[in-house]
Amino acid sequence: MLEKSIGQSAAILNSDFIAIAIIKDRHIVWANAAMHRIFAYEPDELINLATRNLFLDQGSYETFGREAYAAIAEGSTYTGIIPQKRKDGSTGWYEFNISSFGDCSDVAVGAIVDRTASYQALQKLEVSESRYRSVVEDQTEVISRFLPDGTFVFVNDVYCRVFGKVADELIGHRWHPASHPDDIPMIEARLSEMSLDHPVVTIENRVYVAGGELRWMQFVNRGFYDIGGTLREIQSVGRDITVQREALTSLQASEERYRTLVETTSVVTWFCPSNGLQVAPQPAWMAFTGQTAEEMLGAGWAKVVHPDDVEAAAALWQSAVERGEPFLNTHRIRRHDGVWRWMSVRAVPIRDRQGRILEWMGMGQDVTEQKQAEMALAESEEQLEMALAASGLVLWDWHIPERKVTAGNRWLELLGYNAEELGHNEDDWMDLVNPKDLESFKQKISAHLQGETASFESEHRLRHKDGHWVSVEARGRVTLRDRQNSPLRMVGTILDISQRKRLNEEGVDLLKRIELLIRDSSSPLTANAENVKAAESLTKRQRQILGMIATGMTSAEIGKQLHLATPTVISHRRNLMANLGLHSTAEVTRFAIDHGLITTK
């Protein structure tokens, strides 16, 4: 009876596009070519194979058996996505649709769809998002402190940049970011919960940042109370969580769409004559797209293809029909509910013994989740790349057991090498460290790998291709350990600090020269009448700036302390030195000492 049923269904079962297996007594008694292909078996190797051999462990096998046979016993279809073991030992993820086979109550037939590519794309997205968070999470915090009436007493640079403000506009004034109107009642209610016993309140809401863009922010608000329990000040630390919120929303929507799709169908099959034009209704296509029989006849299928995709899809189909070659394309198709779904569409010609095309058999597989994951991954990688480029950071990834280290192109640019010259071997990277820094570098690495420090931090020098040394600041953290707590993977960043080190060294050298100038002066610190008059005519702000110049502060540092723009400070500095006839920082220092702007003790 089983052989008869298989023979009657041979045309369907032997489809090259749908993997089908027939199971009896938990053994595979029949499987088509597609089933052998997606599990990497040679033709007929699966026949008589116990289904247990395809499962990763006994537990998953038993769970699958209970659920599948329970569904079949109730006369329904079992549907589920589970990992399976291929012939070569690798793991794949497959969607199973299993039901009883015709009138054979003790026989089950399963239609299997390979979902491995979609699953792997989602895994890559999760890894990419984790790397992105580890690089930028600590660099995007907006920090402010304000009084209970909303008057600011402190804001950091990130706060000003995010909201398009300068510190002088905010300090001593009341202001708050414009929140989305729908979120304001929730914000007020949450802030009212702050008390001496519960001083920390975390709020997630939408705010308008510089340029008017609406972003999701998470604010951790902490109240500071005096001994009497009166609220004196609030500190707020916020970070942008837009990517996480959008990813969560997208994931929830994707899961809902996927559940709905599984409940209906995951694969759309169809047939058409050799000329490629539909002449008969195709139930699966009509159910998926909502087209009527009249609408889909001929080339009516193109009416539900996305406008941006239809021209290319139609041209490829026409070319395949004319050449008699298989058709393969991925494009968007409008589902019956109006939602555009990415479909991987394949079709092959069915030929007679003389090689003449009798008809075309086609299948459309929904790959929306895979496409969305790929696009989200590309976007996440782009955001990571932009964050690294803006910060000047080089990202490195160390796979510890394999002794393999990888980094981006900026790493090669930093040290002047090309990809062939600088490999991924751990020893090659260690050889770049200055011998004078190597022992300290290894000690810090070892301490973190052994769990003695929360993170790894080191300032050391690396050898450039042309021979000079590049000063860098390296930071990192072990992100993966095994059950024995041995480190498996470490991710971190490197920042070129050569310019900062050079400026520090130049500052020290300048102070030494000033000290030598003062020490070598053979006459008492006196000032002529003209200089005294010039000094007395200086304004308070001018005297303040001269004093800061004399102590070695840069124009940028002076501007930050006085809340002035750096170009303004540079202009003041140039004009002051010209009016006083001073030509160097050393002369400014001597003038400042002579006229009491700074002291030498």
Coordinates of C-alpha atoms in Angstrom, one line a residue:
M1 CA 0.0 0.0 0.0
L2 CA 2.9 2.4 0.9
E3 CA 4.6 1.7 -2.4
K4 CA 1.4 2.3 -4.3
S5 CA 0.9 5.7 -2.5
I6 CA 4.4 6.7 -3.3
G7 CA 4.0 5.8 -6.9
Q8 CA 0.8 7.8 -7.2
S9 CA 2.5 10.8 -5.7
A10 CA 5.8 10.5 -7.5
A11 CA 5.4 13.7 -9.6
I12 CA 5.0 15.8 -6.5
L13 CA 7.5 13.9 -4.3
N14 CA 10.3 14.0 -6.8
S15 CA 10.3 17.8 -6.9
D16 CA 13.8 19.3 -7.1
F17 CA 12.8 22.3 -5.0
I18 CA 11.0 20.8 -2.0
A19 CA 12.9 18.4 0.3
I20 CA 10.5 15.5 1.1
A21 CA 11.0 12.4 3.2
I22 CA 8.6 9.6 4.1
I23 CA 9.1 8.1 7.6
K24 CA 7.9 4.8 9.0
D25 CA 8.9 3.3 12.4
R26 CA 11.2 6.3 12.9
H27 CA 13.3 5.4 9.8
I28 CA 13.4 7.1 6.5
V29 CA 11.9 4.8 3.9
W30 CA 11.9 7.3 1.0
A31 CA 13.6 10.7 0.4
N32 CA 13.8 12.7 -2.8
A33 CA 16.9 14.3 -4.3
A34 CA 16.3 17.7 -2.7
M35 CA 16.3 15.9 0.8
H36 CA 19.6 14.3 0.1
R37 CA 21.1 17.5 -1.2
I38 CA 20.2 19.8 1.7
F39 CA 21.6 17.1 4.2
A40 CA 24.7 16.6 2.1
Y41 CA 24.0 12.8 1.4
E42 CA 24.7 10.9 -1.8
P43 CA 21.6 9.7 -3.6
D44 CA 19.7 7.0 -1.7
E45 CA 22.0 7.1 1.3
L46 CA 19.2 8.3 3.5
I47 CA 17.0 5.3 2.8
N48 CA 16.6 3.1 5.9
L49 CA 18.5 5.6 8.0
A50 CA 17.2 6.0 11.5
T51 CA 15.9 9.6 12.0
R52 CA 17.8 9.7 15.3
N53 CA 21.0 10.1 13.3
L54 CA 19.9 13.5 12.1
F55 CA 19.5 15.0 15.6
L56 CA 22.2 16.6 17.6
D57 CA 21.3 14.8 20.9
Q58 CA 18.8 12.4 22.4
G59 CA 16.9 15.1 24.2
S60 CA 16.0 17.1 21.0
Y61 CA 15.2 13.8 19.3
E62 CA 12.7 12.7 21.9
T63 CA 11.1 16.2 22.2
F64 CA 10.6 16.3 18.4
G65 CA 9.1 12.8 18.4
R66 CA 6.6 13.6 21.1
E67 CA 5.4 16.8 19.5
A68 CA 5.4 15.5 15.9
Y69 CA 3.5 12.3 16.6
A70 CA 1.1 14.0 18.9
A71 CA 0.1 16.4 16.1
I72 CA -0.2 13.6 13.6
A73 CA -2.4 11.6 16.0
E74 CA -4.8 14.6 16.2
G75 CA -5.0 14.7 12.4
S76 CA -3.0 18.0 12.2
T77 CA 0.4 19.0 10.8
Y78 CA 3.5 19.4 12.9
T79 CA 5.4 22.6 12.1
G80 CA 8.7 23.6 13.7
I81 CA 12.3 24.8 13.1
I82 CA 15.0 22.6 14.6
P83 CA 18.7 22.1 14.2
Q84 CA 19.8 18.9 12.4
K85 CA 23.1 17.2 11.7
R86 CA 24.3 16.9 8.1
K87 CA 26.4 14.0 6.9
D88 CA 29.7 16.0 7.3
G89 CA 28.9 16.7 10.9
S90 CA 27.9 20.3 10.4
T91 CA 24.7 21.7 11.8
G92 CA 21.9 23.2 9.8
W93 CA 18.5 24.7 10.7
Y94 CA 15.5 23.3 9.0
E95 CA 11.7 24.0 8.9
F96 CA 9.7 20.8 9.2
N97 CA 6.0 20.4 8.1
I98 CA 5.0 16.8 8.9
S99 CA 1.7 15.0 8.5
S100 CA 0.3 11.5 7.9
F101 CA 0.9 10.1 4.4
G102 CA -2.3 9.6 2.6
D103 CA -4.3 6.6 4.0
C104 CA -1.2 5.1 5.7
S105 CA -1.8 6.1 9.4
D106 CA 1.5 4.7 10.5
V107 CA 3.5 6.6 7.9
A108 CA 4.4 10.3 8.0
V109 CA 5.5 12.6 5.2
G110 CA 7.7 15.6 5.9
A111 CA 8.4 18.7 3.7
I112 CA 11.6 20.3 4.8
V113 CA 12.9 23.8 4.1
D114 CA 16.6 24.8 4.7
R115 CA 16.6 27.9 7.0
T116 CA 20.3 27.8 7.7
A117 CA 21.2 30.9 5.8
S118 CA 18.6 33.0 7.6
Y119 CA 19.7 31.7 11.0
Q120 CA 23.4 32.4 10.3
A121 CA 22.5 36.0 9.1
L122 CA 20.7 36.6 12.4
Q123 CA 23.7 35.3 14.3
K124 CA 26.0 37.7 12.5
L125 CA 23.7 40.6 13.2
E126 CA 23.8 39.8 16.9
V127 CA 27.6 39.6 16.9
S128 CA 27.8 42.9 14.9
E129 CA 25.5 44.7 17.3
S130 CA 27.5 43.4 20.3
R131 CA 30.7 44.8 18.8
Y132 CA 29.0 48.1 18.0
R133 CA 27.8 48.5 21.6
S134 CA 31.2 47.6 23.1
V135 CA 32.9 50.4 21.0
V136 CA 30.4 53.3 21.3
E137 CA 28.4 52.7 24.4
D138 CA 30.8 54.5 26.7
Q139 CA 31.3 57.4 24.2
T140 CA 27.7 58.5 23.8
E141 CA 26.7 59.3 27.3
V142 CA 25.2 62.7 27.9
I143 CA 25.7 63.9 31.5
S144 CA 24.0 66.8 33.3
R145 CA 23.4 68.0 36.8
F146 CA 20.6 70.4 37.8
L147 CA 18.7 71.8 40.7
P148 CA 15.2 70.6 41.6
D149 CA 13.8 73.7 39.7
G150 CA 15.6 72.6 36.6
T151 CA 18.6 75.0 36.7
F152 CA 21.7 73.5 35.2
V153 CA 24.9 73.4 37.3
F154 CA 26.9 71.1 34.9
V155 CA 26.7 69.6 31.4
N156 CA 29.4 67.7 29.6
D157 CA 30.6 68.2 26.0
V158 CA 28.5 65.2 24.7
Y159 CA 25.3 66.8 26.1
C160 CA 26.0 70.1 24.3
R161 CA 26.9 68.3 21.0
V162 CA 23.8 66.0 21.1
F163 CA 21.4 68.8 21.8
G164 CA 23.1 71.6 19.8
K165 CA 23.9 73.8 22.8
V166 CA 26.9 75.4 24.4
A167 CA 27.6 75.2 28.1
D168 CA 27.2 79.0 28.6
E169 CA 23.6 78.7 27.3
L170 CA 22.7 76.1 29.9
I171 CA 24.8 76.6 33.1
G172 CA 22.7 78.8 35.5
H173 CA 19.6 78.5 33.3
R174 CA 16.6 76.2 33.2
W175 CA 16.1 74.1 30.1
H176 CA 15.3 70.6 29.1
P177 CA 15.3 68.6 25.8
A178 CA 12.1 68.7 23.9
S179 CA 10.4 65.3 24.5
H180 CA 7.8 63.6 22.3
P181 CA 4.4 64.9 23.6
D182 CA 3.1 61.3 24.1
D183 CA 6.0 60.6 26.5
I184 CA 5.7 63.7 28.8
P185 CA 3.0 62.3 31.2
M186 CA 5.1 59.1 31.6
I187 CA 8.3 61.2 32.3
E188 CA 6.6 63.3 34.9
A189 CA 5.1 60.3 36.6
R190 CA 8.4 58.5 36.7
L191 CA 10.3 61.5 38.1
S192 CA 7.7 61.9 40.8
E193 CA 8.7 58.4 42.1
M194 CA 12.2 59.7 43.0
S195 CA 12.6 59.7 46.8
L196 CA 15.2 59.4 49.5
D197 CA 14.6 55.7 49.7
H198 CA 14.4 55.3 45.9
P199 CA 16.9 58.0 44.6
V200 CA 17.5 56.4 41.1
V201 CA 14.9 56.5 38.4
T202 CA 15.5 55.2 34.9
I203 CA 13.4 56.5 32.0
E204 CA 13.4 55.6 28.3
N205 CA 11.7 58.2 26.1
R206 CA 11.9 60.0 22.8
V207 CA 13.7 63.4 22.6
Y208 CA 14.4 65.8 19.7
V209 CA 18.2 66.3 19.3
A210 CA 20.1 68.9 17.3
G211 CA 18.7 69.2 13.9
G212 CA 15.2 68.2 15.0
E213 CA 15.7 64.4 14.7
L214 CA 13.7 62.3 17.1
R215 CA 15.8 59.8 19.0
W216 CA 15.2 57.2 21.7
M217 CA 17.2 58.0 24.9
Q218 CA 17.6 56.2 28.2
F219 CA 18.2 58.5 31.2
V220 CA 19.4 57.3 34.5
N221 CA 18.4 60.0 37.0
R222 CA 19.8 60.1 40.5
G223 CA 18.7 62.4 43.2
F224 CA 21.0 63.8 45.9
Y225 CA 19.4 64.6 49.3
D226 CA 20.7 66.4 52.3
I227 CA 20.5 65.0 55.9
G228 CA 17.0 66.3 56.3
G229 CA 15.8 64.4 53.3
T230 CA 15.4 67.5 51.0
L231 CA 16.3 67.0 47.3
R232 CA 19.2 69.3 46.5
E233 CA 20.4 68.2 43.1
I234 CA 19.8 65.6 40.3
Q235 CA 22.3 64.0 38.1
S236 CA 21.1 62.6 34.7
V237 CA 23.2 60.2 32.5
G238 CA 21.7 59.5 29.2
R239 CA 22.6 57.4 26.2
D240 CA 21.1 56.9 22.7
I241 CA 19.2 53.6 22.4
T242 CA 17.5 54.3 19.1
V243 CA 19.3 51.4 17.4
Q244 CA 18.3 48.9 20.1
R245 CA 14.7 50.1 20.2
E246 CA 14.3 50.0 16.4
A247 CA 16.0 46.5 16.3
L248 CA 13.6 45.3 19.0
T249 CA 10.6 46.7 17.2
S250 CA 11.8 45.2 13.9
L251 CA 12.4 41.9 15.5
Q252 CA 9.0 41.8 17.1
A253 CA 7.3 42.7 13.8
S254 CA 9.4 40.1 12.0
E255 CA 8.5 37.4 14.5
E256 CA 4.8 38.2 14.1
R257 CA 5.1 38.1 10.3
Y258 CA 7.0 34.8 10.5
R259 CA 4.4 33.2 12.7
T260 CA 1.7 34.2 10.4
L261 CA 3.6 32.9 7.4
V262 CA 4.2 29.5 9.1
E263 CA 0.5 29.3 9.8
T264 CA -0.3 29.7 6.2
T265 CA 2.5 28.5 4.0
S266 CA 6.3 29.0 3.7
V267 CA 6.6 27.9 0.1
V268 CA 4.6 28.8 -3.0
T269 CA 4.7 26.3 -5.9
W270 CA 3.3 26.7 -9.4
F271 CA 3.3 25.2 -12.9
C272 CA 3.0 26.8 -16.3
P273 CA 3.2 25.8 -20.0
S274 CA 6.5 25.8 -22.0
N275 CA 5.8 29.4 -23.2
G276 CA 5.9 30.8 -19.7
L277 CA 2.4 32.1 -19.6
Q278 CA -0.2 30.9 -17.1
V279 CA -3.3 29.2 -18.5
A280 CA -4.6 27.5 -15.4
P281 CA -5.3 28.7 -11.8
Q282 CA -2.5 28.1 -9.3
P283 CA -4.1 27.7 -5.9
A284 CA -0.9 28.2 -3.8
W285 CA 0.0 31.4 -5.7
M286 CA -3.6 32.7 -5.5
A287 CA -3.7 32.0 -1.7
F288 CA -0.4 33.8 -1.1
T289 CA -0.9 36.9 -3.3
G290 CA -4.7 37.2 -3.2
Q291 CA -4.9 37.3 -6.9
T292 CA -8.0 35.8 -8.6
A293 CA -7.6 33.2 -11.4
E294 CA -8.3 35.9 -14.0
E295 CA -5.8 38.3 -12.6
M296 CA -2.9 35.8 -12.6
L297 CA -3.4 34.3 -16.0
G298 CA -0.9 35.0 -18.8
A299 CA 1.8 37.3 -17.3
G300 CA -0.5 38.6 -14.6
W301 CA 2.0 37.4 -11.9
A302 CA 4.0 40.6 -12.7
K303 CA 1.2 42.8 -11.3
V304 CA 2.1 41.8 -7.7
V305 CA 5.8 42.2 -8.1
H306 CA 7.3 45.3 -6.5
P307 CA 7.5 48.3 -9.0
D308 CA 11.3 48.5 -8.4
D309 CA 11.8 44.8 -9.2
V310 CA 9.2 44.0 -11.9
E311 CA 11.2 45.1 -14.9
A312 CA 14.3 43.0 -14.0
A313 CA 12.3 40.0 -12.9
A314 CA 10.2 40.0 -16.1
A315 CA 13.3 40.3 -18.3
L316 CA 15.1 37.4 -16.5
W317 CA 12.0 35.2 -16.7
Q318 CA 11.6 35.9 -20.5
S319 CA 15.3 35.2 -21.0
A320 CA 15.0 31.9 -19.1
V321 CA 12.0 30.8 -21.1
E322 CA 13.6 31.7 -24.5
R323 CA 16.9 29.9 -23.6
G324 CA 15.2 27.0 -21.8
E325 CA 17.5 27.6 -18.8
P326 CA 16.7 27.5 -15.0
F327 CA 15.3 30.8 -13.6
L328 CA 16.6 32.2 -10.3
N329 CA 15.8 35.6 -8.8
T330 CA 15.0 37.3 -5.5
H331 CA 12.4 40.1 -5.6
R332 CA 9.5 41.4 -3.6
I333 CA 6.0 40.1 -4.0
R334 CA 2.9 41.7 -2.5
R335 CA 1.2 39.3 -0.2
H336 CA -2.6 39.1 0.1
D337 CA -2.6 41.5 3.1
G338 CA -0.7 44.1 1.1
V339 CA 2.7 43.5 2.8
W340 CA 5.7 43.2 0.5
R341 CA 7.7 40.0 1.1
W342 CA 11.1 39.1 -0.3
M343 CA 10.8 35.9 -2.2
S344 CA 13.5 33.6 -3.7
V345 CA 11.9 32.4 -6.9
R346 CA 13.3 29.4 -8.8
A347 CA 11.9 27.6 -11.8
V348 CA 13.2 24.7 -14.0
P349 CA 11.9 23.3 -17.3
I350 CA 10.4 19.8 -17.2
R351 CA 11.5 18.0 -20.4
D352 CA 10.4 14.8 -22.2
R353 CA 12.8 12.1 -23.4
Q354 CA 13.6 14.1 -26.5
G355 CA 14.6 17.1 -24.4
R356 CA 11.6 19.2 -25.4
I357 CA 10.1 21.4 -22.7
L358 CA 6.7 20.2 -21.5
E359 CA 6.1 22.7 -18.7
W360 CA 7.9 24.8 -16.1
M361 CA 7.8 24.0 -12.4
G362 CA 8.5 26.9 -10.0
M363 CA 8.8 27.6 -6.3
G364 CA 8.8 30.8 -4.4
Q365 CA 10.4 30.7 -0.9
D366 CA 9.9 33.6 1.5
V367 CA 13.3 35.0 2.6
T368 CA 12.1 38.2 4.1
E369 CA 13.7 37.6 7.5
Q370 CA 17.0 36.7 5.9
K371 CA 17.0 39.9 3.7
Q372 CA 16.1 42.1 6.7
A373 CA 18.8 40.5 8.7
E374 CA 21.3 41.1 5.9
M375 CA 20.3 44.7 5.6
A376 CA 20.3 45.3 9.3
L377 CA 23.8 43.7 9.5
A378 CA 25.0 46.0 6.7
E379 CA 23.5 49.0 8.5
S380 CA 25.0 48.0 11.8
E381 CA 28.5 47.5 10.2
E382 CA 28.2 50.9 8.6
Q383 CA 27.3 52.5 12.0
L384 CA 30.3 50.8 13.6
E385 CA 32.6 52.0 10.8
M386 CA 31.3 55.6 11.1
A387 CA 31.7 55.5 14.9
L388 CA 35.3 54.2 14.6
A389 CA 36.2 56.7 11.9
A390 CA 34.8 59.6 13.9
S391 CA 36.7 58.6 17.1
G392 CA 40.0 57.7 15.4
L393 CA 39.8 54.3 17.0
V394 CA 41.1 51.0 15.5
L395 CA 39.0 48.0 16.5
W396 CA 40.9 44.7 17.1
D397 CA 39.6 41.2 17.7
W398 CA 41.8 38.5 19.3
H399 CA 40.8 34.8 19.1
I400 CA 43.0 33.6 21.9
P401 CA 43.1 29.8 21.4
E402 CA 43.8 30.2 17.7
R403 CA 46.4 32.9 18.5
K404 CA 44.7 35.0 15.7
V405 CA 44.3 38.8 15.8
T406 CA 42.3 40.7 13.2
A407 CA 41.8 44.5 12.8
G408 CA 40.4 47.0 10.3
N409 CA 42.1 48.9 7.5
R410 CA 42.8 51.8 9.9
W411 CA 45.2 49.5 11.7
L412 CA 47.2 49.0 8.5
E413 CA 47.1 52.8 7.8
L414 CA 48.3 53.6 11.3
L415 CA 51.4 51.5 11.0
G416 CA 52.0 51.9 7.2
Y417 CA 51.7 48.2 6.3
N418 CA 49.5 46.4 3.7
A419 CA 47.4 43.3 4.4
E420 CA 50.1 40.9 3.0
E421 CA 52.9 42.4 5.1
L422 CA 51.0 42.3 8.5
G423 CA 49.3 38.9 9.1
H424 CA 47.0 37.7 11.8
N425 CA 49.4 35.7 13.9
E426 CA 49.6 36.8 17.5
D427 CA 53.4 36.7 17.6
D428 CA 53.6 39.1 14.6
W429 CA 51.6 41.6 16.5
M430 CA 53.7 41.2 19.7
D431 CA 56.8 41.9 17.6
L432 CA 55.5 45.4 16.8
V433 CA 55.6 46.4 20.5
N434 CA 58.7 48.5 21.6
P435 CA 61.0 46.2 23.6
K436 CA 61.1 48.8 26.4
D437 CA 57.3 48.6 26.7
L438 CA 56.9 44.9 26.1
E439 CA 57.2 43.6 29.6
S440 CA 54.7 46.1 31.0
F441 CA 52.4 45.3 28.1
K442 CA 52.5 41.6 28.7
Q443 CA 51.9 42.0 32.4
K444 CA 48.8 44.0 31.8
I445 CA 47.5 41.6 29.2
S446 CA 48.2 38.6 31.5
A447 CA 46.5 40.3 34.5
H448 CA 43.3 40.8 32.5
L449 CA 43.3 37.4 30.9
Q450 CA 43.5 35.9 34.4
G451 CA 40.6 38.0 35.6
E452 CA 42.6 40.2 37.9
T453 CA 41.4 43.4 36.2
A454 CA 38.0 44.4 34.8
S455 CA 39.6 45.6 31.6
F456 CA 42.9 45.9 29.8
E457 CA 44.5 49.4 29.4
S458 CA 48.0 50.1 28.1
E459 CA 50.1 53.0 26.7
H460 CA 52.9 51.7 24.6
R461 CA 54.8 52.2 21.3
L462 CA 54.4 50.2 18.1
R463 CA 56.9 50.0 15.2
H464 CA 55.8 51.8 12.0
K465 CA 56.9 50.2 8.7
D466 CA 59.4 53.1 8.1
G467 CA 61.0 52.4 11.5
H468 CA 59.6 55.2 13.7
W469 CA 57.6 54.5 16.8
V470 CA 53.9 55.3 17.1
S471 CA 52.5 55.9 20.6
V472 CA 49.2 54.3 21.2
E473 CA 46.6 53.8 23.9
A474 CA 45.1 50.3 23.9
R475 CA 42.0 49.2 25.7
G476 CA 40.2 45.9 25.6
R477 CA 38.1 43.3 27.5
V478 CA 37.6 39.6 27.4
T479 CA 34.2 39.0 25.9
L480 CA 34.0 35.2 26.0
R481 CA 35.3 32.6 28.4
D482 CA 34.8 28.8 28.6
R483 CA 33.3 26.9 31.5
Q484 CA 36.7 26.8 33.2
N485 CA 36.9 30.6 32.9
S486 CA 39.7 30.4 30.4
P487 CA 39.6 33.4 28.0
L488 CA 38.5 32.6 24.4
R489 CA 38.0 36.0 22.8
M490 CA 39.1 39.5 23.6
V491 CA 37.9 42.7 21.7
G492 CA 39.3 46.2 22.1
T493 CA 40.5 49.4 20.5
I494 CA 43.7 51.2 19.8
L495 CA 44.0 55.0 19.6
D496 CA 47.0 56.9 18.1
I497 CA 48.2 59.3 20.9
S498 CA 51.5 60.3 19.3
Q499 CA 50.4 64.0 18.9
R500 CA 49.2 64.1 22.5
K501 CA 52.5 62.7 23.8
R502 CA 54.4 65.1 21.6
L503 CA 52.5 68.1 22.9
N504 CA 53.1 66.9 26.5
E505 CA 56.8 66.6 25.8
E506 CA 56.9 70.0 24.2
G507 CA 55.1 71.5 27.2
V508 CA 57.6 70.0 29.6
D509 CA 60.5 71.2 27.4
L510 CA 59.0 74.7 27.3
L511 CA 58.7 74.9 31.1
K512 CA 62.3 73.8 31.4
R513 CA 63.4 76.5 29.1
I514 CA 61.4 79.1 31.0
E515 CA 62.9 77.9 34.3
L516 CA 66.4 78.2 32.7
L517 CA 65.7 81.7 31.5
I518 CA 64.6 82.8 35.0
R519 CA 67.5 81.1 36.7
D520 CA 70.1 82.6 34.3
S521 CA 68.7 86.1 34.7
S522 CA 71.5 88.1 36.5
S523 CA 69.4 91.1 37.4
P524 CA 66.4 91.5 39.8
L525 CA 62.9 91.1 38.4
T526 CA 62.2 94.7 37.5
A527 CA 60.2 96.4 34.8
N528 CA 60.7 99.7 33.0
A529 CA 58.2 102.5 33.2
E530 CA 56.8 101.8 29.8
N531 CA 56.2 98.1 30.5
V532 CA 54.6 99.1 33.9
K533 CA 52.3 101.4 32.2
A534 CA 51.4 98.8 29.6
A535 CA 50.7 96.2 32.3
E536 CA 48.5 98.6 34.3
S537 CA 46.4 99.3 31.2
L538 CA 45.5 95.6 30.8
T539 CA 41.9 94.6 31.5
K540 CA 41.1 91.8 34.0
R541 CA 40.4 89.4 31.1
Q542 CA 43.6 90.3 29.3
R543 CA 45.7 89.8 32.5
Q544 CA 44.0 86.4 33.0
I545 CA 44.8 85.3 29.5
L546 CA 48.4 86.4 29.7
G547 CA 48.8 84.5 33.0
M548 CA 47.4 81.3 31.4
I549 CA 49.7 81.7 28.4
A550 CA 52.7 82.1 30.8
T551 CA 51.9 78.9 32.6
G552 CA 52.0 77.0 29.3
M553 CA 48.3 76.5 28.6
T554 CA 47.3 76.1 24.9
S555 CA 44.7 78.3 23.2
A556 CA 42.2 75.4 23.3
E557 CA 42.7 74.9 27.0
I558 CA 42.3 78.6 27.7
G559 CA 39.1 78.7 25.6
K560 CA 37.6 75.8 27.5
Q561 CA 38.3 77.3 30.9
L562 CA 37.1 80.7 30.0
H563 CA 34.2 79.4 27.8
L564 CA 35.6 81.1 24.8
A565 CA 35.9 79.8 21.2
T566 CA 39.5 78.8 20.4
P567 CA 39.8 81.2 17.4
T568 CA 38.8 84.1 19.8
V569 CA 41.5 83.1 22.2
I570 CA 44.1 82.9 19.4
S571 CA 43.1 86.4 18.2
H572 CA 43.4 87.8 21.8
R573 CA 46.7 86.1 22.2
R574 CA 48.2 87.5 19.0
N575 CA 47.0 91.0 19.7
L576 CA 48.2 91.1 23.3
M577 CA 51.7 89.9 22.4
A578 CA 51.9 92.3 19.6
N579 CA 50.8 95.3 21.7
L580 CA 53.3 94.4 24.4
G581 CA 56.1 93.7 22.1
L582 CA 56.4 90.1 23.2
H583 CA 57.5 87.5 20.6
S584 CA 57.6 84.1 22.5
T585 CA 56.0 82.3 25.3
A586 CA 59.2 82.7 27.3
E587 CA 58.9 86.5 27.0
V588 CA 55.3 86.3 28.0
T589 CA 56.3 84.3 31.1
R590 CA 59.0 86.8 32.0
F591 CA 56.5 89.7 31.6
A592 CA 53.9 87.9 33.7
I593 CA 56.5 87.4 36.5
D594 CA 57.7 91.0 36.3
H595 CA 54.2 92.4 36.7
G596 CA 52.8 89.9 39.2
L597 CA 50.5 88.0 36.9
I598 CA 52.1 84.7 38.1
T599 CA 54.6 83.9 40.8
T600 CA 57.7 81.7 40.6
K601 CA 57.0 79.9 43.9

